[in-house]
XYZ file of C-alpha atoms in Angstrom:
544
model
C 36.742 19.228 56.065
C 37.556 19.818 59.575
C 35.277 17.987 62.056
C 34.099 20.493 65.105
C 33.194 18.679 68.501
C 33.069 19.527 72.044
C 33.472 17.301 74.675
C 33.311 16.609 78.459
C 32.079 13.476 79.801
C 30.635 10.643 77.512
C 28.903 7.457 78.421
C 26.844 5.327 75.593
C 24.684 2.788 77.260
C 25.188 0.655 73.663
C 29.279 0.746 74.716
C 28.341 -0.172 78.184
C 25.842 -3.248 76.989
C 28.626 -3.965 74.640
C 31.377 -5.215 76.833
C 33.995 -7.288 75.683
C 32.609 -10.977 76.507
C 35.875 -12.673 77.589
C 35.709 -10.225 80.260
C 32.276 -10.733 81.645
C 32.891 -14.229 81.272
C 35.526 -14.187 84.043
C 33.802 -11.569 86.149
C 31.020 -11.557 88.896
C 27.548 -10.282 88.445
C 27.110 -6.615 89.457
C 23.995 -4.894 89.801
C 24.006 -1.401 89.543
C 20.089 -0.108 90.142
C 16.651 -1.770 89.849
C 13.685 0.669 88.793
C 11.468 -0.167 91.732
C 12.823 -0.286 95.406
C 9.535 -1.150 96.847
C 6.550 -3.450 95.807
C 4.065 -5.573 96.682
C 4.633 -9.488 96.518
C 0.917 -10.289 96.069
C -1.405 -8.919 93.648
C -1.461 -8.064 90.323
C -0.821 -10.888 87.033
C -1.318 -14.458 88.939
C -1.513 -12.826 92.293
C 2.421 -12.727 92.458
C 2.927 -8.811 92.957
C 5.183 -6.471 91.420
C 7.751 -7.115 88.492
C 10.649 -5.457 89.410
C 13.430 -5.044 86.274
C 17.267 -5.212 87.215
C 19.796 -3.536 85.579
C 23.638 -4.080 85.447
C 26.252 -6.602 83.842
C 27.337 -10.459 83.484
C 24.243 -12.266 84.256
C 24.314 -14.546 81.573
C 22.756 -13.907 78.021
C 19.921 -16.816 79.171
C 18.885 -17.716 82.749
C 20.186 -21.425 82.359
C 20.451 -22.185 86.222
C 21.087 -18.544 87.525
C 18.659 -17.046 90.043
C 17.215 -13.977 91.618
C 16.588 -13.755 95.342
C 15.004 -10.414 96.883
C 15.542 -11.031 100.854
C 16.954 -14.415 100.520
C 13.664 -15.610 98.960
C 13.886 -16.933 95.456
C 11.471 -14.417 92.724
C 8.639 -16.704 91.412
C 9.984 -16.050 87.395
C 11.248 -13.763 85.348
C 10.169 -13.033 81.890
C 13.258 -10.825 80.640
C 16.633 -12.352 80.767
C 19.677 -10.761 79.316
C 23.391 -10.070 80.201
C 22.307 -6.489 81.296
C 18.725 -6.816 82.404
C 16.286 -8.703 84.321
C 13.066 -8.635 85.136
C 11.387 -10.703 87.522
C 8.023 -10.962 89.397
C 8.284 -11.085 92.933
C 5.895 -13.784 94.105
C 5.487 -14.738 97.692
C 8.856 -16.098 98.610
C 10.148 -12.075 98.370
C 10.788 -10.304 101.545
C 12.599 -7.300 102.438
C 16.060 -7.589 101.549
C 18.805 -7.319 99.017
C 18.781 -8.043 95.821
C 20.955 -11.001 94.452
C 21.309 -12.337 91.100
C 23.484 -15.357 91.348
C 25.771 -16.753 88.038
C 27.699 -20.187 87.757
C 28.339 -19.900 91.862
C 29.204 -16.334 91.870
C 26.948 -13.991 93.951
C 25.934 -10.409 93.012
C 26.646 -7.461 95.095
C 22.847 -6.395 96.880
C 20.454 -3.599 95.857
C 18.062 -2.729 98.439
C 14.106 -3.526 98.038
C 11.208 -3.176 100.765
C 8.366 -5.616 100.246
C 5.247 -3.617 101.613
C 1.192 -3.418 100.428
C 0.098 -1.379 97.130
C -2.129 -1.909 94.006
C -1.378 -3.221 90.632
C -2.653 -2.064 87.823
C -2.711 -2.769 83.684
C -3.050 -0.807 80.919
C -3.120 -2.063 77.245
C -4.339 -1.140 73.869
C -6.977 -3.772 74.318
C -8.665 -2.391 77.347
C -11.099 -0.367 78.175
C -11.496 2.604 80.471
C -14.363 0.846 81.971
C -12.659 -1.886 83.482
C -11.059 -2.341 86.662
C -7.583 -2.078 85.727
C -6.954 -5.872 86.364
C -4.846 -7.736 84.416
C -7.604 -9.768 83.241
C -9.715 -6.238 82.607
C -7.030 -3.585 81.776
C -7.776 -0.138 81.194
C -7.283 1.313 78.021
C -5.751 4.641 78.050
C -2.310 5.541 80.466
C -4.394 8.731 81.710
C -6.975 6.553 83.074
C -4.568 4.487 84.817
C -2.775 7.119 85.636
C -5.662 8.574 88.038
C -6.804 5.603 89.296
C -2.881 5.342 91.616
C -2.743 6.107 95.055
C 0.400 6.192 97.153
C 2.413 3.130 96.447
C 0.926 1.798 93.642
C 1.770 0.441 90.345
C 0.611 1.021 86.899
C 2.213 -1.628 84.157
C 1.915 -0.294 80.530
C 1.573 -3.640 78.014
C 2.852 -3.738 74.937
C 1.698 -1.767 71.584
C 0.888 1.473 73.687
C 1.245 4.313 71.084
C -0.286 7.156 72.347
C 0.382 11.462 71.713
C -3.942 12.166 72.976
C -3.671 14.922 76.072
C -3.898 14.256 79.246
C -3.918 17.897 80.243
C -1.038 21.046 80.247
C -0.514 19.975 76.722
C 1.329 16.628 78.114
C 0.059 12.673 77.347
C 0.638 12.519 80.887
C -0.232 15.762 83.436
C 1.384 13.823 87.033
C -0.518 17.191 88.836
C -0.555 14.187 92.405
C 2.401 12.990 94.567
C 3.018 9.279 96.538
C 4.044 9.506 99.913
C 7.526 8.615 101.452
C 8.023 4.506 100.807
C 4.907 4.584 98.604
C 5.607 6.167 95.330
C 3.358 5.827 92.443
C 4.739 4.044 89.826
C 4.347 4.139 85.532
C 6.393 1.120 84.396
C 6.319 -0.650 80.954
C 5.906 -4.348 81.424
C 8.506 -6.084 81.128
C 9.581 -6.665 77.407
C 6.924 -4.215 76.197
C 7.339 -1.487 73.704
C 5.415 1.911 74.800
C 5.632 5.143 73.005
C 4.159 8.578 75.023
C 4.047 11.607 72.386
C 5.639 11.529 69.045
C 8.317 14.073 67.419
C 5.450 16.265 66.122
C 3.272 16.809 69.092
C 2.736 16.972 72.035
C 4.802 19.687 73.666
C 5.155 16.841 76.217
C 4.960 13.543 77.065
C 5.661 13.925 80.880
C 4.842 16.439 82.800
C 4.666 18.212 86.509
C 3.277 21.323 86.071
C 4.109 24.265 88.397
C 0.410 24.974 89.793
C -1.008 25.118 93.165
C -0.670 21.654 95.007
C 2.552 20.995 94.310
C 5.527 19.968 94.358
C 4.629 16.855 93.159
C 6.472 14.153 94.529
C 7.517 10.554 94.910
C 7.140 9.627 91.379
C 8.834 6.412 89.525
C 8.867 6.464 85.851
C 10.569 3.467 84.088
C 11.023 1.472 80.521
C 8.867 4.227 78.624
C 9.775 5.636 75.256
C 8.966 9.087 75.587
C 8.776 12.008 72.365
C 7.662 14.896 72.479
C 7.858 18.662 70.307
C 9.658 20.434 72.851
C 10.537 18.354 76.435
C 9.440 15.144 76.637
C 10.211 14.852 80.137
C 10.019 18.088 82.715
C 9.891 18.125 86.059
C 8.867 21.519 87.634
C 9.088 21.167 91.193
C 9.284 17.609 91.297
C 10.931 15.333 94.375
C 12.247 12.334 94.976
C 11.449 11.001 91.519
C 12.999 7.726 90.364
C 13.561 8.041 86.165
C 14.705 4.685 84.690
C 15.570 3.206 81.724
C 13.951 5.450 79.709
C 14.695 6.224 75.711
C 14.139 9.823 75.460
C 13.972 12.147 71.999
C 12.933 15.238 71.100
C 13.850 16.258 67.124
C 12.472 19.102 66.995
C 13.154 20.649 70.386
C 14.472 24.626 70.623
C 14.937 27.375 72.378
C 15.403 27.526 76.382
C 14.623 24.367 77.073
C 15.783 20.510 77.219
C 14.444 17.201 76.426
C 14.628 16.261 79.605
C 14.510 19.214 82.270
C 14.255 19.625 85.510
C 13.394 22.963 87.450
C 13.733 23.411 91.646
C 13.894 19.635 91.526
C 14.736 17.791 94.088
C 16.266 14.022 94.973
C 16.080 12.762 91.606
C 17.945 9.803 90.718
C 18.107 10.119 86.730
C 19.865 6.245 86.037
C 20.084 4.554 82.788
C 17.837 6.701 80.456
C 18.966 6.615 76.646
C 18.643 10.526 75.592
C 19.065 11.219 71.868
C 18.093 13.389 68.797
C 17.833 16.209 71.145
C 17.098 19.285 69.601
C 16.023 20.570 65.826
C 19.401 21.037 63.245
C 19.547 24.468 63.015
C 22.752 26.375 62.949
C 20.827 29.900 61.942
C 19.224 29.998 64.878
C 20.737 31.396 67.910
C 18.085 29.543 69.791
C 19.907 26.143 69.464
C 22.210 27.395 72.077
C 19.912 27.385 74.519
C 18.363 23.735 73.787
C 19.960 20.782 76.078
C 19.604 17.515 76.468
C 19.579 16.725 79.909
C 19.058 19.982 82.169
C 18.842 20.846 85.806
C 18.329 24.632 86.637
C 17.347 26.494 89.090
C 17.681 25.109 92.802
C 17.615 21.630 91.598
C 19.628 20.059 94.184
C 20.587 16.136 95.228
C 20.648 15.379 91.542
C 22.187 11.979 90.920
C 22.802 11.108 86.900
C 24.148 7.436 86.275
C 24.493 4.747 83.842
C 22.987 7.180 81.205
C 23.685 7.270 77.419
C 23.549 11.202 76.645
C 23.765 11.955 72.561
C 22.447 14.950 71.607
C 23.699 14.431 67.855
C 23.043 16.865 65.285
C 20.321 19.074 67.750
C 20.634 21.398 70.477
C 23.886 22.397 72.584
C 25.058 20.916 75.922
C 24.269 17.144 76.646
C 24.045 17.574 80.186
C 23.641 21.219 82.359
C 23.437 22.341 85.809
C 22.549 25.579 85.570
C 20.485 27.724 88.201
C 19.343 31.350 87.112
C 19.367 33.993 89.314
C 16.453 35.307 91.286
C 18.060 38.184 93.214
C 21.590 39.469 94.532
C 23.759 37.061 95.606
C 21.660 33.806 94.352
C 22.245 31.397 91.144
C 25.690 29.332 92.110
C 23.614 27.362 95.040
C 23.612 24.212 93.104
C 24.888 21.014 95.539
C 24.796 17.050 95.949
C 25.483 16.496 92.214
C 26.767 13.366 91.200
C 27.029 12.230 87.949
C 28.947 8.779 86.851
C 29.012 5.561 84.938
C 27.247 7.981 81.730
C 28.271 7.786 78.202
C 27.963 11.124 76.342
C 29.193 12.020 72.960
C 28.518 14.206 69.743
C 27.482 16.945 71.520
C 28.295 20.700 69.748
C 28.749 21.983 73.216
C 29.638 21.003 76.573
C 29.172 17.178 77.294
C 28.741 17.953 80.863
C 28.521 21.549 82.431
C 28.349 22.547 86.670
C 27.709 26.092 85.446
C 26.341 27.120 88.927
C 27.424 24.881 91.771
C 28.763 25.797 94.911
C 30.769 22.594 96.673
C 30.766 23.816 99.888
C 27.090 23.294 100.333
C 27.476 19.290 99.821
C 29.512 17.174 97.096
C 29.675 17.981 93.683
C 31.443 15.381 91.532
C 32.322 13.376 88.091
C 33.737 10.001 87.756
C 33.887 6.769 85.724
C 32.343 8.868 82.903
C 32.924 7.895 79.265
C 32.905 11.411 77.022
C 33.962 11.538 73.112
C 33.631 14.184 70.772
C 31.914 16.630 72.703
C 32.941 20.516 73.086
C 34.218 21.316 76.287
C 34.477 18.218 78.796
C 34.073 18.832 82.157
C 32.935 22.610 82.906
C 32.612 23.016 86.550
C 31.863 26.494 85.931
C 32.356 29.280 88.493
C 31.488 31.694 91.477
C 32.254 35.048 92.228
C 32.316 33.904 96.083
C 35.094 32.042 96.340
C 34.119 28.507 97.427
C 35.598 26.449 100.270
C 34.891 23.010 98.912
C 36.239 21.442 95.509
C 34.588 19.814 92.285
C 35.786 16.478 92.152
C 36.546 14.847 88.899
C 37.573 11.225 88.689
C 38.422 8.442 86.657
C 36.779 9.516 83.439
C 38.002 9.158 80.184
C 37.848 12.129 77.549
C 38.710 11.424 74.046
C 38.551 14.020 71.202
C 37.017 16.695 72.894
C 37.214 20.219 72.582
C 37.986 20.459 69.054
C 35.446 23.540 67.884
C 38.735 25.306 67.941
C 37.024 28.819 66.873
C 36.194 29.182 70.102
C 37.098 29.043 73.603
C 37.128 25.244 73.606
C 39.487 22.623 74.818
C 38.559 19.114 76.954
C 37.672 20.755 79.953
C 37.473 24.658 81.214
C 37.667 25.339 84.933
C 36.558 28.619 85.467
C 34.709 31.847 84.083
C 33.018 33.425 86.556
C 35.352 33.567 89.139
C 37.502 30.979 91.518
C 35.925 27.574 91.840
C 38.064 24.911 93.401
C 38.881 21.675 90.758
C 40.157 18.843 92.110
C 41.759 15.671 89.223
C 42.848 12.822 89.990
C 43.019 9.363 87.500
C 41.796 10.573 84.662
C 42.696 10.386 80.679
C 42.802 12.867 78.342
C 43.103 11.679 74.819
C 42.842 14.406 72.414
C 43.582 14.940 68.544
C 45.879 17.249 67.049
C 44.647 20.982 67.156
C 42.756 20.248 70.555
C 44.223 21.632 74.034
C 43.689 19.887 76.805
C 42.173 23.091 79.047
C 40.432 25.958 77.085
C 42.601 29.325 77.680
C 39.815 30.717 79.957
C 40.338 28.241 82.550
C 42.340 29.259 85.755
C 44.997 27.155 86.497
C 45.228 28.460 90.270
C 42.071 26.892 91.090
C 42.804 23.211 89.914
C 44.830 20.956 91.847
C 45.396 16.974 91.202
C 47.095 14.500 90.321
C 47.935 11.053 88.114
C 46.154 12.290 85.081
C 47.127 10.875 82.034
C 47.368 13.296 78.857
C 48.149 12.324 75.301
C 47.590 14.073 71.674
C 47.932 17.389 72.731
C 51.961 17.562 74.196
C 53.068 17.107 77.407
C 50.341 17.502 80.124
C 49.858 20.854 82.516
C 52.566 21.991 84.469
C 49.732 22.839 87.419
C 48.849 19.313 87.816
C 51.249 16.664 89.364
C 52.067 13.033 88.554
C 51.029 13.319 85.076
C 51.566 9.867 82.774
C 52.273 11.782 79.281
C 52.260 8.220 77.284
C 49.437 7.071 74.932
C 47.319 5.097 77.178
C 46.760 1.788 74.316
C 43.106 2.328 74.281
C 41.932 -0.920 72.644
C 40.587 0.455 69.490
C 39.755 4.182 68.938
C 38.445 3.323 65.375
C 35.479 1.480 67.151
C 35.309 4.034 70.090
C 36.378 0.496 72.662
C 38.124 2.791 75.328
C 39.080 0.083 77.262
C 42.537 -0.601 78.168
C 45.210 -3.125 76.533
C 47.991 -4.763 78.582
C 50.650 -2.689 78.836
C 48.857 0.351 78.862
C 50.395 2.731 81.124
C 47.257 3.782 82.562
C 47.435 0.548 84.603
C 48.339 0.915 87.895
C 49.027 3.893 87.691
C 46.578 5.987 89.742
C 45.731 7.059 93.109
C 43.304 5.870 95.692
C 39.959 8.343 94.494
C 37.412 6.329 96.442
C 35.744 5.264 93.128
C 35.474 1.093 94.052
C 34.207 0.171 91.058
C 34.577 1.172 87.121
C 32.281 1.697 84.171
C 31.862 -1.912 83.403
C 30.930 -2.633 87.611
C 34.631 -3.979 88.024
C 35.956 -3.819 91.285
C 38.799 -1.323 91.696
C 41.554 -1.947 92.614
C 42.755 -5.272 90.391
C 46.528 -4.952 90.725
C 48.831 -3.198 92.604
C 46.974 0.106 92.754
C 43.846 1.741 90.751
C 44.092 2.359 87.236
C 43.831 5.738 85.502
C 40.432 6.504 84.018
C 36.899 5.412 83.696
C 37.753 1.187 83.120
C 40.014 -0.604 85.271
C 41.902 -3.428 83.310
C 40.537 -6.817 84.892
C 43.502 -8.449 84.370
C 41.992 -11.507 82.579
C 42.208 -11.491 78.551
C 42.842 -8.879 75.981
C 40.079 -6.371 75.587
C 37.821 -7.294 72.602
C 35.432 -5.311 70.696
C 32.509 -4.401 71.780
C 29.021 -4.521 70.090
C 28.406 -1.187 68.390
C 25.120 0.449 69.772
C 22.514 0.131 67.175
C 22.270 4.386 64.837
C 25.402 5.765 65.984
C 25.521 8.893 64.720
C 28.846 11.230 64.062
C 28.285 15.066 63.970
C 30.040 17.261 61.388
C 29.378 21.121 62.648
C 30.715 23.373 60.165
C-alpha cells in the first residue's frame, strides 16, 4: 500500500526536547524565548512577584548548582527544572535585564525582561468567585479571573482546571479587553500545572477575540494552557501584539474553513513553542477537509513570527501551517509581509506543511529557516503574485525529508509558483526524498528561484536552475527514528554558505568548522549523534 504525504517544513517539539545528550552535554545553555517579558517582582505567592517560565536547551535535567539571574539579580526559586524548561519566581533581587541561566560555568545567551508594577492573581478549582483572587483566596472560575485584569497584570491558572462552561461568543474564554503597550494582560498556567480550556466536543472555542465593536483587542499573553475546542480552539480576529506560548493545542473534530489555531487581520503575534495536533475531523468524503488547517493566518495578518513550534495535523484537516489573505477588492489579497517562521517541527500533514500562499516580499521579509519538515505534501509553497514582486522569499537551512509523495497530484517537496512570478531565494538546505517523489512539483517556475548549496538526494541529481548543489546522501543519523541530525562525514558539513542563520535547530552556534553546514542542524563537532527520545503518540498518516 502506497503511503501518500505532503511535505514542507517540519519541526516536532518531542525531536527538539529529544536531543542527543552527548551533545548537550558539551554545549552551552541557550535560551530561545521566555513566555513573559515583563512582570512584577513583588506581589503575588510569598510576595515574590511573577513566575516567569524559560524555554530552550542544556540546562541540566536538575538545578544541582545552576542559576537564573534576570538583570544580574539571582530569581528567589524556581519550581520547574528541566533540560528544556524553567520556571522561576522573580523575587526582589530581579531587575530589568537579561535573562541568564548559568550551567557548570557556562553562561546562557540573554532574553530580555522589564521588571515594572502589575497585579497577581490565582485561579484554582478550589476557589471561589467570591474571593479576592489571592493566592491564599483564589477565584474559582478562569472567566472571573479573567475580568478582574487590568493592563499588566497576571492571572496564574493552578492545577486540576478542567473547564468547557462559556464565557461568552460560544468561547470558555471571550478576551472582548486589550493591555496597553509594556502592560499586557497575562493567562498563564502555574508552573507545573495541568489546565484544560474546552474539550473535543464543545465548545466551538476555547479562546477567543471576537470581531465586535471595541476592538482590536490587543496586548494579550497566553501561555502553558491546554486548549480543545469543536472547531478553533484558539482565534484571534483582530488581535495585536499577542504573545502565544507553550501551548498544546487540538481540535478532533475541526472542519470546514477554518483552523485550530487562526488568526484573522492579526497583527505582531509571536506564535513560539505551541504543540498543535489532531487538527481536524478524518474525513476524506468531505471536500470540506481541504479547507481545515492547523495553524492559519489570513487576511492582512502581518508581522507574524512562528518558532520553536511542533505542527502535526495527523489524520485531520489539510495544511499544517497557511498564510493566506482573501481578497477584498481589485488588486488586494498577496499583501501578506514580516513572516518568519523557524526552529518548527511539522510532519504528517496531507497537504502543505508550510504554505506563503499570499505574500508579497517587497513589503518587509518573508522567510523559512532551521525548519524540520517530514512527510508532509508540498514543503515550502511560497505561493505567488500576479504583480511581479521586487523582493525574494527566503528559504534557509531546513531540512525536508519524504515530502511530496501524494504523487496523484501536483505534489513534490516544495512548489514555487502558481499564480504568477514570485521571487525564491535557497540556500543550505536538504532535500531528502523517497523514490517516486520530485524534488519541485511541475507547476513550479524555475525562472523565479535562484540559490545555492542545496543538498538533494532520493530523487536524482538536483535542479539544473540552482547552483552548488551537493547530490550525495547527507548520513542523516537514523531515518528509521526520524534523528535528522548529521553523522561525521556527512557531506552536508561544511558545506554551505554564509545565510545569516547564527544558530541551528538545537540553539547551536553556526558556524562550528570551516564554514556553515547545509540544513536545519549544524554538526557540533563533539560525539556521534545519538538517538533522540521519541515524542510521546507519534502518529504516521496513511491517506489512501
Amino acid at each position: 500500500m502506497q503511503k501518500r504525504y505532503k511535505c514542507f517544513l517540519l519541526f516536532l517539539l518531542g525531536t527538539l526536547l529529544g536531543a542527543p545528550a552527548s551533545w548537550a552535554q558539551s554545549l552551552p545553555p541557550r535560551i530561545f524565548f521566555s513566555d513573559l517579558e515583563s512582570g512584577p517582582n513583588i506581589g503575588g505567592q510569598n510576595g515574590k512577584g511573577a513566575f516567569v517560565t524559560i524555554y530552550g536547551r542544556n540546562f541540566g535535567a536538575t538545578r544541582g548548582t545552576s542559576s537564573a539571574t534576570v538583570g544580574g539579580g539571582a530569581v528567589d526559586n524556581c519550581p520547574l527544572w528541566t533540560d528544556t524548561k524553567v520556571a522561576c519566581q522573580l523575587g526582589p533581587a530581579a531587575q530589568t535585564g537579561n535573562i541568564v541561566i548559568s550551567v557548570g560555568g557556562q553562561a546562557s545567551n540573554g532574553v530580555p525582561f522589564t521588571v515594572r508594577p502589575g497585579n497577581i492573581y490565582f485561579v484554582s478549582p478550589a476557589g471561589s468567585d467570591t474571593n479576592p483572587g489571592t493566592f491564599a483566596a483564589p477565584f474559582k472560575t478562569p472567566a472571573k479571573g479573567k475580568n478582574a485584569l487590568t493592563p499588566g497584570d497576571t492571572l496564574y491558572l493552578m492545577d486540576g482546571i478542567n473547564t468547557s462552561a462559556i464565557d461568552d461568543f460560544s468561547a470558555v474564554l471571550n478576551l472582548r479587553s486589550s493591555g496597553a503597550p509594556g502592560l499586557p494582560k497575562a493567562i498563564v498556567a502555574y508552573p507545573g500545572a495541568s489546565v484544560t480550556l474546552g474539550s473535543d466536543a464543545t465548545p466551538q472555542r476555547a479562546v477567543y477575540a471576537p470581531a465586535v465593536a471595541g476592538g482590536p483587542w490587543a496586548w494579550w499573553v497566553i501561555a502553558g494552557l491546554t486548549l480543545r475546542a469543536s472547531d478553533s480552539a484558539l482565534e484571534m480576529v483582530g488581535a495585536q501584539n499577542w504573545r502565544v506560548v507553550g501551548n498544546d493545542v487540538s481540535c478532533r473534530n475541526g472542519n470546514g474553513a477554518s483552523a485550530c489555531t487562526h488568526g484573522d487581520t492579526a497583527l505582531f503575534i509571536k506564535f513560539f513553542g505551541n504543540n498543535v495536533h489532531d487538527a481536524g475531523v478524518n474525513n476524506l468524503a468531505s471536500a470540506d477537509q481541504k479547507l481545515y488547517h492547523s495553524v492559519y493566518f489570513s487576511t492582512d495578518s502581518n508581522h507574524i513570527e512562528v518558532g520553536w513550534n511542533t505542527i502535526v495535523p495527523n489524520a485531520g484537516g489539510c495544511r499544517a501551517l497557511q498564510f493566506h489573505s482573501s481578497p477584498n477588492g481589485a488588486g488586494t489579497g498577496f499583501n501578506q509581509f514580516d513572516l518568519s517562521v523557524h526552529d518548527n517541527l511539522i510532519h504528517d500533514a496531507r497537504c502543505d506543511g508550510i504554505n506563503f500562499a499570499t505574500v508579497d516580499p517587497s513589503q518587509g521579509k518573508v522567510e523559512a529557516y532551521n525548519n524540520v519538515i517530514y512527510r508532509a505534501g508540498l514543503g515550502p509553497d511560497p505561493g505567488a503574485s500576479a504583480n511581479g514582486l521586487s523582493a525574494a522569499v527566503q528559504i534557509s537551512n531546513n531540512t525536508l525529508y519524504d515530502c511530496g509523495a501524494r504523487r496523484s497530484l501536483d505534489s513534490g517537496g516544495m512548489t514555487t509558483a502558481t499564480n504568477g512570478a514570485i521571487a525564491v531565494a535557497m540556500k543550505n538546505n536538504i532535500f531528502f526524498l523517497l523514490p517516486g517523489e520530485t524534488y519541485f512539483t511541475t507547476s513550479s517556475n524555475a525562472a523565479n528561484v535562484t540559490g545555492s548549496n542545496n543538498l538533494f538526494f532520493g530523487a536524482a541529481a538536483g535542479p539544473k536552475f540552482l547552483t552548488g548543489n551537493v547530490n550525495a546522501d547527507p548520513k542523516f543519523a537514523n531515518t528509521g527514528t526520524l534523528n535528522l541530525r548529521l553523522l561525521p562525514g556527512s557531506p552536508a558539513i561544511d558545506a554551505g554558505i554564509n545565510s545569516g542563520i547564527n544558530t541551528d535547530f538545537d540553539g547551536v552556534a553556526r558556524p562550528k568548522g570551516a564554514a556553515f553546514d547545509i540544513g536545519a542542524f549544524e554538526f557540533p563537532g563533539t560525539t556521534t549523534a545519538q538517538q533522540p527520545n521519541p515524542p510521546a503518540n507519534l502518529r504516521a498518516v496513511t491517506v489512501r
